[in-house]
CSV table of C-alpha atoms in Angstrom, one decimal:
chain,number,residue,atom,x,y,z
Q,1,MET,CA,8.9,-21.1,74.0
Q,2,ASP,CA,11.5,-23.6,73.1
Q,3,ALA,CA,10.8,-27.1,71.7
Q,4,ILE,CA,9.3,-29.5,74.2
Q,5,ARG,CA,11.3,-32.4,72.8
Q,6,PRO,CA,14.7,-31.3,71.6
Q,7,ARG,CA,15.8,-34.8,70.8
Q,8,SER,CA,15.3,-36.3,67.4
Q,9,GLU,CA,14.3,-39.8,68.6
Q,10,PRO,CA,10.7,-41.0,67.8
Q,11,ASP,CA,8.1,-39.8,70.3
Q,12,SER,CA,7.6,-42.3,73.1
Q,13,ILE,CA,3.8,-42.0,72.9
Q,14,THR,CA,3.0,-41.6,69.2
Q,15,GLY,CA,6.1,-43.4,67.8
Q,16,ARG,CA,6.5,-40.5,65.3
Q,17,ASP,CA,9.6,-38.6,64.6
Q,18,PRO,CA,9.0,-35.0,65.8
Q,19,LYS,CA,10.7,-33.7,62.6
Q,20,GLU,CA,7.9,-35.3,60.6
Q,21,ASP,CA,5.1,-33.8,62.7
Q,22,SER,CA,4.1,-30.4,61.3
Q,23,MET,CA,2.2,-29.5,64.4
Q,24,ALA,CA,5.0,-30.5,66.9
Q,25,LEU,CA,6.2,-27.5,68.9
Q,26,ASN,CA,9.8,-28.2,68.0
Q,27,ALA,CA,8.9,-28.0,64.3
Q,28,ILE,CA,7.3,-24.6,64.5
Q,29,PRO,CA,8.9,-21.2,64.9
Q,30,THR,CA,8.3,-19.8,68.4
Q,31,ALA,CA,6.2,-17.0,66.8
Q,32,HIS,CA,3.4,-19.5,66.1
Q,33,ALA,CA,3.9,-22.0,69.0
Q,34,SER,CA,0.6,-20.7,70.6
Q,35,HIS,CA,-2.3,-22.5,72.1
Q,36,ASP,CA,-3.4,-23.9,68.7
Q,37,GLU,CA,-0.2,-25.8,68.2
Q,38,HIS,CA,0.2,-26.8,71.8
Q,39,ALA,CA,-3.3,-28.2,72.0
Q,40,ALA,CA,-2.9,-30.0,68.6
Q,41,ASN,CA,0.3,-31.6,69.9
Q,42,GLN,CA,-1.5,-32.9,73.0
Q,43,ASP,CA,-4.4,-34.0,70.9
Q,44,GLY,CA,-2.1,-36.1,68.7
Q,45,GLN,CA,-0.5,-37.8,71.7
Q,46,ALA,CA,-3.8,-38.6,73.4
Q,47,ALA,CA,-5.4,-40.0,70.2
Q,48,SER,CA,-2.8,-42.8,70.0
Q,49,SER,CA,-4.0,-44.4,73.3
Q,50,SER,CA,-7.7,-44.9,73.7
Q,51,SER,CA,-7.3,-46.2,77.2
Q,52,PHE,CA,-5.5,-43.0,78.2
Q,53,GLU,CA,-8.1,-40.8,76.4
Q,54,LEU,CA,-11.0,-42.2,78.4
Q,55,HIS,CA,-9.6,-40.5,81.6
Q,56,ARG,CA,-9.3,-37.0,80.0
Q,57,THR,CA,-12.1,-34.6,81.0
Q,58,THR,CA,-11.3,-32.5,77.9
Q,59,SER,CA,-12.4,-35.5,75.8
Q,60,ASP,CA,-16.0,-34.9,76.8
Q,61,MET,CA,-15.8,-31.2,75.8
Q,62,ARG,CA,-14.4,-31.7,72.3
Q,63,THR,CA,-17.8,-31.4,70.5
Q,64,THR,CA,-18.9,-28.4,72.5
Q,65,ARG,CA,-15.6,-26.6,72.0
Q,66,SER,CA,-15.6,-27.4,68.3
Q,67,ARG,CA,-19.1,-25.9,67.9
Q,68,LEU,CA,-17.9,-22.7,69.5
Q,69,GLY,CA,-15.1,-22.5,67.0
Q,70,LEU,CA,-12.4,-23.4,69.5
Q,71,GLN,CA,-9.7,-25.9,69.4
Q,72,PRO,CA,-11.2,-29.3,70.3
Q,73,GLN,CA,-8.4,-30.0,72.7
Q,74,ALA,CA,-8.5,-27.5,75.5
Q,75,PRO,CA,-5.2,-25.8,76.6
Q,76,ILE,CA,-4.8,-27.6,79.9
Q,77,VAL,CA,-1.9,-29.2,81.7
Q,78,GLU,CA,-2.1,-33.0,81.3
Q,79,GLU,CA,-2.0,-33.8,85.1
Q,80,HIS,CA,-4.8,-31.2,85.7
Q,81,ASP,CA,-6.8,-32.8,82.9
Q,82,LEU,CA,-6.7,-36.2,84.6
Q,83,ALA,CA,-7.5,-34.8,88.1
Q,84,GLU,CA,-10.8,-35.7,89.8
Q,85,GLN,CA,-12.0,-32.1,90.2
Q,86,GLN,CA,-12.1,-31.7,86.4
Q,87,ASP,CA,-15.3,-33.8,86.3
Q,88,TRP,CA,-17.2,-31.2,88.4
Q,89,TRP,CA,-19.8,-29.2,86.4
Q,90,TRP,CA,-18.0,-25.9,86.7
Q,91,ALA,CA,-14.7,-27.4,85.7
Q,92,LYS,CA,-16.3,-28.6,82.5
Q,93,VAL,CA,-17.7,-25.1,81.8
Q,94,ARG,CA,-14.3,-23.7,82.4
Q,95,ILE,CA,-12.7,-26.2,80.1
Q,96,ALA,CA,-15.3,-25.5,77.4
Q,97,LEU,CA,-14.9,-21.8,77.5
Q,98,ARG,CA,-11.3,-21.4,78.7
Q,99,GLU,CA,-10.1,-19.2,75.8
Q,100,PRO,CA,-13.2,-16.9,75.8
Q,101,PHE,CA,-12.8,-16.5,79.6
Q,102,ALA,CA,-9.1,-15.6,79.0
Q,103,GLU,CA,-10.0,-13.0,76.4
Q,104,PHE,CA,-12.7,-11.6,78.7
Q,105,PHE,CA,-10.5,-11.2,81.7
Q,106,GLY,CA,-7.5,-10.1,79.7
Q,107,THR,CA,-9.5,-7.3,78.1
Q,108,MET,CA,-11.0,-6.4,81.4
Q,109,ILE,CA,-7.6,-6.0,83.0
Q,110,LEU,CA,-6.5,-3.9,80.1
Q,111,VAL,CA,-9.5,-1.5,80.4
Q,112,LEU,CA,-9.4,-1.4,84.2
Q,113,PHE,CA,-5.8,0.0,84.1
Q,114,GLY,CA,-6.4,2.2,81.1
Q,115,ASP,CA,-9.7,3.7,82.2
Q,116,GLY,CA,-8.5,3.9,85.8
Q,117,ALA,CA,-5.6,6.0,84.8
Q,118,VAL,CA,-7.8,8.3,82.7
Q,119,ALA,CA,-10.3,8.7,85.6
Q,120,GLN,CA,-7.6,9.4,88.2
Q,121,VAL,CA,-5.9,12.1,86.0
Q,122,LEU,CA,-9.1,13.8,84.9
Q,123,LEU,CA,-11.0,13.8,88.2
Q,124,SER,CA,-8.0,15.0,90.2
Q,125,THR,CA,-7.0,17.9,88.0
Q,126,GLY,CA,-6.1,20.9,90.0
Q,127,GLN,CA,-6.2,19.1,93.3
Q,128,LYS,CA,-3.8,21.0,95.6
Q,129,SER,CA,-3.2,18.2,98.0
Q,130,ALA,CA,-1.5,16.1,95.3
Q,131,PRO,CA,2.3,16.0,95.1
Q,132,GLY,CA,3.2,19.0,93.0
Q,133,GLY,CA,-0.2,20.7,93.9
Q,134,ASP,CA,-1.8,20.0,90.5
Q,135,GLY,CA,-3.6,16.7,90.6
Q,136,PHE,CA,-2.6,13.0,90.6
Q,137,GLY,CA,-1.0,12.5,87.2
Q,138,ASN,CA,-0.8,13.9,83.7
Q,139,TYR,CA,-1.1,12.6,80.1
Q,140,GLN,CA,1.9,10.4,80.5
Q,141,SER,CA,0.3,8.7,83.5
Q,142,ILE,CA,-2.5,7.7,81.1
Q,143,ASN,CA,0.0,6.2,78.7
Q,144,TRP,CA,1.6,4.3,81.6
Q,145,GLY,CA,-1.8,3.0,82.6
Q,146,TRP,CA,-2.8,1.7,79.1
Q,147,ALA,CA,0.7,0.2,78.6
Q,148,LEU,CA,0.6,-1.7,81.9
Q,149,GLY,CA,-3.0,-2.8,81.2
Q,150,VAL,CA,-1.9,-4.4,77.9
Q,151,MET,CA,1.1,-6.1,79.4
Q,152,LEU,CA,-0.8,-7.6,82.3
Q,153,GLY,CA,-3.8,-8.5,80.1
Q,154,ILE,CA,-1.5,-10.5,77.8
Q,155,TYR,CA,-0.2,-12.4,80.8
Q,156,VAL,CA,-3.8,-13.2,81.9
Q,157,ALA,CA,-5.0,-14.3,78.4
Q,158,GLY,CA,-1.9,-16.4,77.4
Q,159,ASP,CA,-3.9,-19.5,76.6
Q,160,SER,CA,-6.2,-17.8,74.2
Q,161,GLY,CA,-3.5,-16.0,72.2
Q,162,ALA,CA,-4.1,-12.8,74.1
Q,163,TYR,CA,-5.6,-10.8,71.2
Q,164,LEU,CA,-7.6,-8.5,73.5
Q,165,ASN,CA,-8.6,-6.3,70.5
Q,166,PRO,CA,-11.2,-7.1,67.8
Q,167,ALA,CA,-9.0,-5.4,65.1
Q,168,ILE,CA,-6.0,-7.6,66.0
Q,169,THR,CA,-8.3,-10.7,66.1
Q,170,PHE,CA,-9.7,-9.8,62.7
Q,171,THR,CA,-6.3,-9.3,61.2
Q,172,ASN,CA,-5.1,-12.7,62.5
Q,173,CYS,CA,-8.2,-14.4,61.0
Q,174,VAL,CA,-7.3,-12.8,57.6
Q,175,LEU,CA,-3.5,-13.3,57.6
Q,176,ARG,CA,-2.8,-16.1,59.9
Q,177,LYS,CA,-4.4,-19.5,60.9
Q,178,LEU,CA,-6.9,-18.1,63.4
Q,179,PRO,CA,-10.2,-19.7,62.3
Q,180,TRP,CA,-13.0,-17.4,61.4
Q,181,ARG,CA,-15.4,-19.5,63.5
Q,182,ARG,CA,-13.5,-18.3,66.6
Q,183,PHE,CA,-13.9,-14.6,65.8
Q,184,PRO,CA,-17.5,-14.1,67.0
Q,185,ILE,CA,-16.9,-15.6,70.5
Q,186,TYR,CA,-13.6,-13.8,70.9
Q,187,LEU,CA,-15.3,-10.5,69.8
Q,188,LEU,CA,-18.1,-11.1,72.3
Q,189,ALA,CA,-15.6,-11.9,75.1
Q,190,GLN,CA,-13.5,-8.8,74.4
Q,191,PHE,CA,-16.6,-6.6,74.1
Q,192,LEU,CA,-18.0,-7.8,77.4
Q,193,GLY,CA,-14.7,-7.6,79.2
Q,194,GLY,CA,-14.3,-3.9,78.2
Q,195,PHE,CA,-17.8,-3.0,79.3
Q,196,VAL,CA,-17.5,-4.8,82.6
Q,197,ALA,CA,-14.3,-3.0,83.3
Q,198,SER,CA,-15.9,0.3,82.5
Q,199,GLY,CA,-18.7,-0.4,84.8
Q,200,ILE,CA,-16.3,-1.2,87.6
Q,201,ILE,CA,-14.4,2.0,87.0
Q,202,TYR,CA,-17.6,4.0,87.0
Q,203,GLY,CA,-18.7,2.5,90.3
Q,204,ASN,CA,-15.3,3.1,91.8
Q,205,TYR,CA,-15.1,6.8,90.8
Q,206,ILE,CA,-18.8,7.7,91.0
Q,207,ASP,CA,-18.2,10.1,93.9
Q,208,GLY,CA,-15.5,11.9,92.0
Q,209,ILE,CA,-17.6,12.0,88.8
Q,210,ASN,CA,-20.5,13.5,90.8
Q,211,LYS,CA,-18.2,16.1,92.4
Q,212,VAL,CA,-16.9,17.3,89.0
Q,213,GLU,CA,-20.2,17.3,87.1
Q,214,GLY,CA,-22.9,17.2,89.8
Q,215,PRO,CA,-25.2,14.2,90.6
Q,216,GLY,CA,-27.0,12.9,87.6
Q,217,LEU,CA,-25.2,15.3,85.1
Q,218,ARG,CA,-23.0,13.8,82.4
Q,219,THR,CA,-21.4,15.9,79.7
Q,220,VAL,CA,-19.0,15.2,76.8
Q,221,PRO,CA,-16.1,17.3,75.5
Q,222,PRO,CA,-15.6,20.2,74.9
Q,223,SER,CA,-17.5,20.9,78.1
Q,224,PRO,CA,-14.9,21.9,80.8
Q,225,THR,CA,-16.5,19.5,83.3
Q,226,ALA,CA,-16.9,16.6,80.9
Q,227,THR,CA,-16.2,13.1,82.3
Q,228,ALA,CA,-17.3,11.0,79.4
Q,229,GLY,CA,-13.7,10.9,78.1
Q,230,ILE,CA,-13.0,8.4,80.9
Q,231,PHE,CA,-15.0,5.7,79.1
Q,232,CYS,CA,-14.7,6.7,75.4
Q,233,THR,CA,-12.6,8.9,73.2
Q,234,TYR,CA,-13.3,12.2,71.5
Q,235,PRO,CA,-11.3,13.9,68.8
Q,236,GLN,CA,-9.8,17.3,69.1
Q,237,ALA,CA,-12.3,20.0,68.0
Q,238,PHE,CA,-10.1,21.1,65.1
Q,239,ASP,CA,-9.7,17.6,63.6
Q,240,THR,CA,-11.5,16.8,60.3
Q,241,THR,CA,-13.0,13.4,59.7
Q,242,ALA,CA,-10.2,12.6,57.3
Q,243,SER,CA,-7.4,13.5,59.6
Q,244,GLN,CA,-9.0,11.5,62.4
Q,245,PHE,CA,-9.2,8.4,60.3
Q,246,ALA,CA,-5.6,8.9,59.1
Q,247,ASP,CA,-4.3,9.3,62.6
Q,248,GLU,CA,-6.0,6.1,63.8
Q,249,PHE,CA,-5.1,4.2,60.7
Q,250,LEU,CA,-1.4,5.1,61.1
Q,251,ALA,CA,-1.3,4.2,64.8
Q,252,SER,CA,-3.1,0.9,64.2
Q,253,ALA,CA,-0.8,0.0,61.3
Q,254,ILE,CA,2.2,0.6,63.4
Q,255,LEU,CA,0.7,-1.5,66.2
Q,256,MET,CA,0.1,-4.6,63.9
Q,257,PHE,CA,3.3,-4.3,62.0
Q,258,VAL,CA,5.4,-4.3,65.2
Q,259,ILE,CA,3.4,-7.1,66.8
Q,260,TYR,CA,4.1,-9.3,63.8
Q,261,ALA,CA,7.7,-8.4,64.0
Q,262,LEU,CA,7.9,-9.3,67.7
Q,263,LYS,CA,6.2,-12.7,67.0
Q,264,ASP,CA,8.2,-13.6,63.9
Q,265,ASP,CA,11.1,-15.9,64.9
Q,266,SER,CA,12.3,-16.1,61.3
Q,267,ASN,CA,13.2,-12.4,61.4
Q,268,LYS,CA,15.4,-12.3,64.5
Q,269,GLY,CA,18.7,-11.4,62.8
Q,270,GLN,CA,21.4,-11.2,65.5
Q,271,PHE,CA,18.9,-11.5,68.4
Q,272,SER,CA,16.1,-13.8,69.4
Q,273,ALA,CA,12.5,-13.0,68.8
Q,274,SER,CA,10.6,-11.5,71.7
Q,275,GLY,CA,9.5,-14.9,73.2
Q,276,ALA,CA,8.8,-14.5,76.9
Q,277,TRP,CA,9.7,-10.8,76.6
Q,278,PHE,CA,6.7,-10.2,74.3
Q,279,PRO,CA,4.4,-8.7,77.1
Q,280,LEU,CA,7.1,-6.3,78.1
Q,281,ALA,CA,7.8,-5.4,74.5
Q,282,MET,CA,4.1,-4.7,74.1
Q,283,PHE,CA,4.3,-2.4,77.1
Q,284,PHE,CA,6.8,-0.2,75.3
Q,285,LEU,CA,4.9,-0.4,72.0
Q,286,ILE,CA,1.6,0.8,73.6
Q,287,PHE,CA,3.3,3.5,75.6
Q,288,GLY,CA,5.1,4.7,72.5
Q,289,ILE,CA,1.9,4.8,70.4
Q,290,GLY,CA,0.0,6.6,73.2
Q,291,ALA,CA,2.8,9.1,73.7
Q,292,CYS,CA,3.4,9.8,70.0
Q,293,PHE,CA,0.0,9.3,68.3
Q,294,GLY,CA,-2.7,9.4,71.1
Q,295,TRP,CA,-3.4,13.1,71.4
Q,296,GLN,CA,-5.7,13.9,68.4
Q,297,THR,CA,-8.2,11.0,68.3
Q,298,GLY,CA,-7.7,8.3,71.0
Q,299,VAL,CA,-9.1,4.9,69.8
Q,300,PRO,CA,-12.2,5.0,67.5
Q,301,ILE,CA,-13.8,2.0,65.9
Q,302,VAL,CA,-13.5,1.7,62.1
Q,303,ALA,CA,-9.9,2.9,61.4
Q,304,PRO,CA,-8.2,0.4,63.7
Q,305,PHE,CA,-9.5,-2.5,61.6
Q,306,CYS,CA,-8.3,-1.0,58.4
Q,307,GLY,CA,-5.0,0.1,59.9
Q,308,CYS,CA,-4.2,-3.2,61.6
Q,309,LEU,CA,-5.0,-5.1,58.4
Q,310,PHE,CA,-2.8,-2.8,56.4
Q,311,GLY,CA,0.0,-3.1,58.9
Q,312,GLY,CA,-0.2,-6.8,58.9
Q,313,ILE,CA,-0.2,-7.0,55.1
Q,314,LEU,CA,2.7,-4.6,54.9
Q,315,TYR,CA,4.8,-6.8,57.2
Q,316,ASP,CA,3.9,-10.0,55.3
Q,317,VAL,CA,4.6,-8.6,51.9
Q,318,PHE,CA,8.0,-7.2,52.6
Q,319,LEU,CA,9.4,-9.2,55.6
Q,320,TYR,CA,7.4,-12.4,56.5
Q,321,THR,CA,8.4,-15.7,54.8
Q,322,GLY,CA,6.1,-18.1,56.6
Q,323,PRO,CA,3.7,-20.3,54.7
Q,324,ASP,CA,0.7,-19.6,56.8
Q,325,SER,CA,0.1,-16.0,55.6
Q,326,LEU,CA,-2.5,-15.3,53.0
Q,327,VAL,CA,0.0,-13.0,51.3
Q,328,ASN,CA,2.4,-15.9,50.8
Q,329,GLN,CA,-0.1,-17.8,48.7
Q,330,PRO,CA,-0.2,-17.7,44.8
Q,331,TRP,CA,-1.2,-14.2,43.6
Q,332,PHE,CA,-1.2,-13.0,47.2
Q,333,GLY,CA,-4.3,-15.0,47.8
Q,334,LEU,CA,-6.3,-12.7,45.5
Q,335,LYS,CA,-7.5,-15.7,43.4
Q,336,ASP,CA,-9.7,-16.7,46.4
Q,337,LEU,CA,-11.8,-13.6,45.8
Q,338,ALA,CA,-13.0,-15.1,42.6
Q,339,ARG,CA,-14.2,-18.3,44.3
Q,340,PRO,CA,-14.9,-17.3,48.0
Q,341,LYS,CA,-17.1,-20.3,48.8
Q,342,ALA,CA,-14.5,-22.8,47.6
Q,343,ALA,CA,-11.8,-20.9,49.4
Q,344,ILE,CA,-13.8,-20.9,52.7
Q,345,LEU,CA,-14.4,-24.7,52.4
Q,346,GLU,CA,-10.8,-25.4,51.7
Q,347,ARG,CA,-9.7,-23.3,54.7
Q,348,MET,CA,-12.2,-25.1,57.0
Q,349,GLU,CA,-11.0,-28.5,55.8
Q,350,LYS,CA,-7.4,-27.5,56.4
Q,351,HIS,CA,-8.2,-26.3,59.9
Q,352,LYS,CA,-10.0,-29.6,60.7
Q,353,ALA,CA,-7.0,-31.6,59.3
Q,354,GLU,CA,-4.7,-29.6,61.5
Q,355,GLY,CA,-7.0,-29.9,64.6
Q,356,LEU,CA,-7.6,-26.2,64.9
Q,357,VAL,CA,-11.4,-26.6,65.0
């Protein structure tokens, strides 16, 4: 994303010099020119003209969206906001919940492709009618499925930030400007999106599951007919709890570290940051993690939160120079631990001043 206004003249609506507007897109590195800054920029323009604001449907939704922890100004194209159809009841619901809907469907697409690939490979194992005479796909087919799911899910959930993963959402709440008030509704949307996708895959492959296990029978690994691995992951039988945690911690740390590198426009060196290529870059990242670190444990629950947070901190400590990271505060932000209530209130006031909540 490049600056919307590359000129240095004062803004024609607000009368302000974009260089003096900290939330203007052309004053922010592309790594952070996400929905938050885009909506705040629209909000600043609209507020300068009360007559213009009266025609915006999003104006009616500001209080509702703020209570949900979302940006008061919805990420919607201006001409769409002024259109007559935005006054219909469903249009208002869509505006109020635009980002949670995006996270829901982005996560659903991710899991549909990922679980779908696992189901096809597992249920077709040994099928002689397949090309090659041994089923439709192998382990790399599963990595392709998850990588494609992540890439397409990011495209679907662009307006929400496309977090698609509670561990990544959590890390951005800690280390970036994502408000904590937004975490619960994003978590719920991601959780429901994954479960709906799993239900769709189950219904789509129910006949194949019954063929492998028998009607009504469901087993888990290491059973030779287990199909539970389609919908959740199980460690290898020889893995200890410590090695399982370490494996997931490492993969999650790599994931978060590289994501921050891809989104950091100040660390581009001789090339531009990923920008519009970010979804494709994520495709290769997810494929690589699956191919190199996916065999032993898959994707359990606790270690990814710890690993993502560690990976994010590692990147910020050694490479990131932006002011919005907790790490780049005095004493690495550790002084806030001694006064958590005051720190939370300060952060909330800052978010309100910047129009983030």
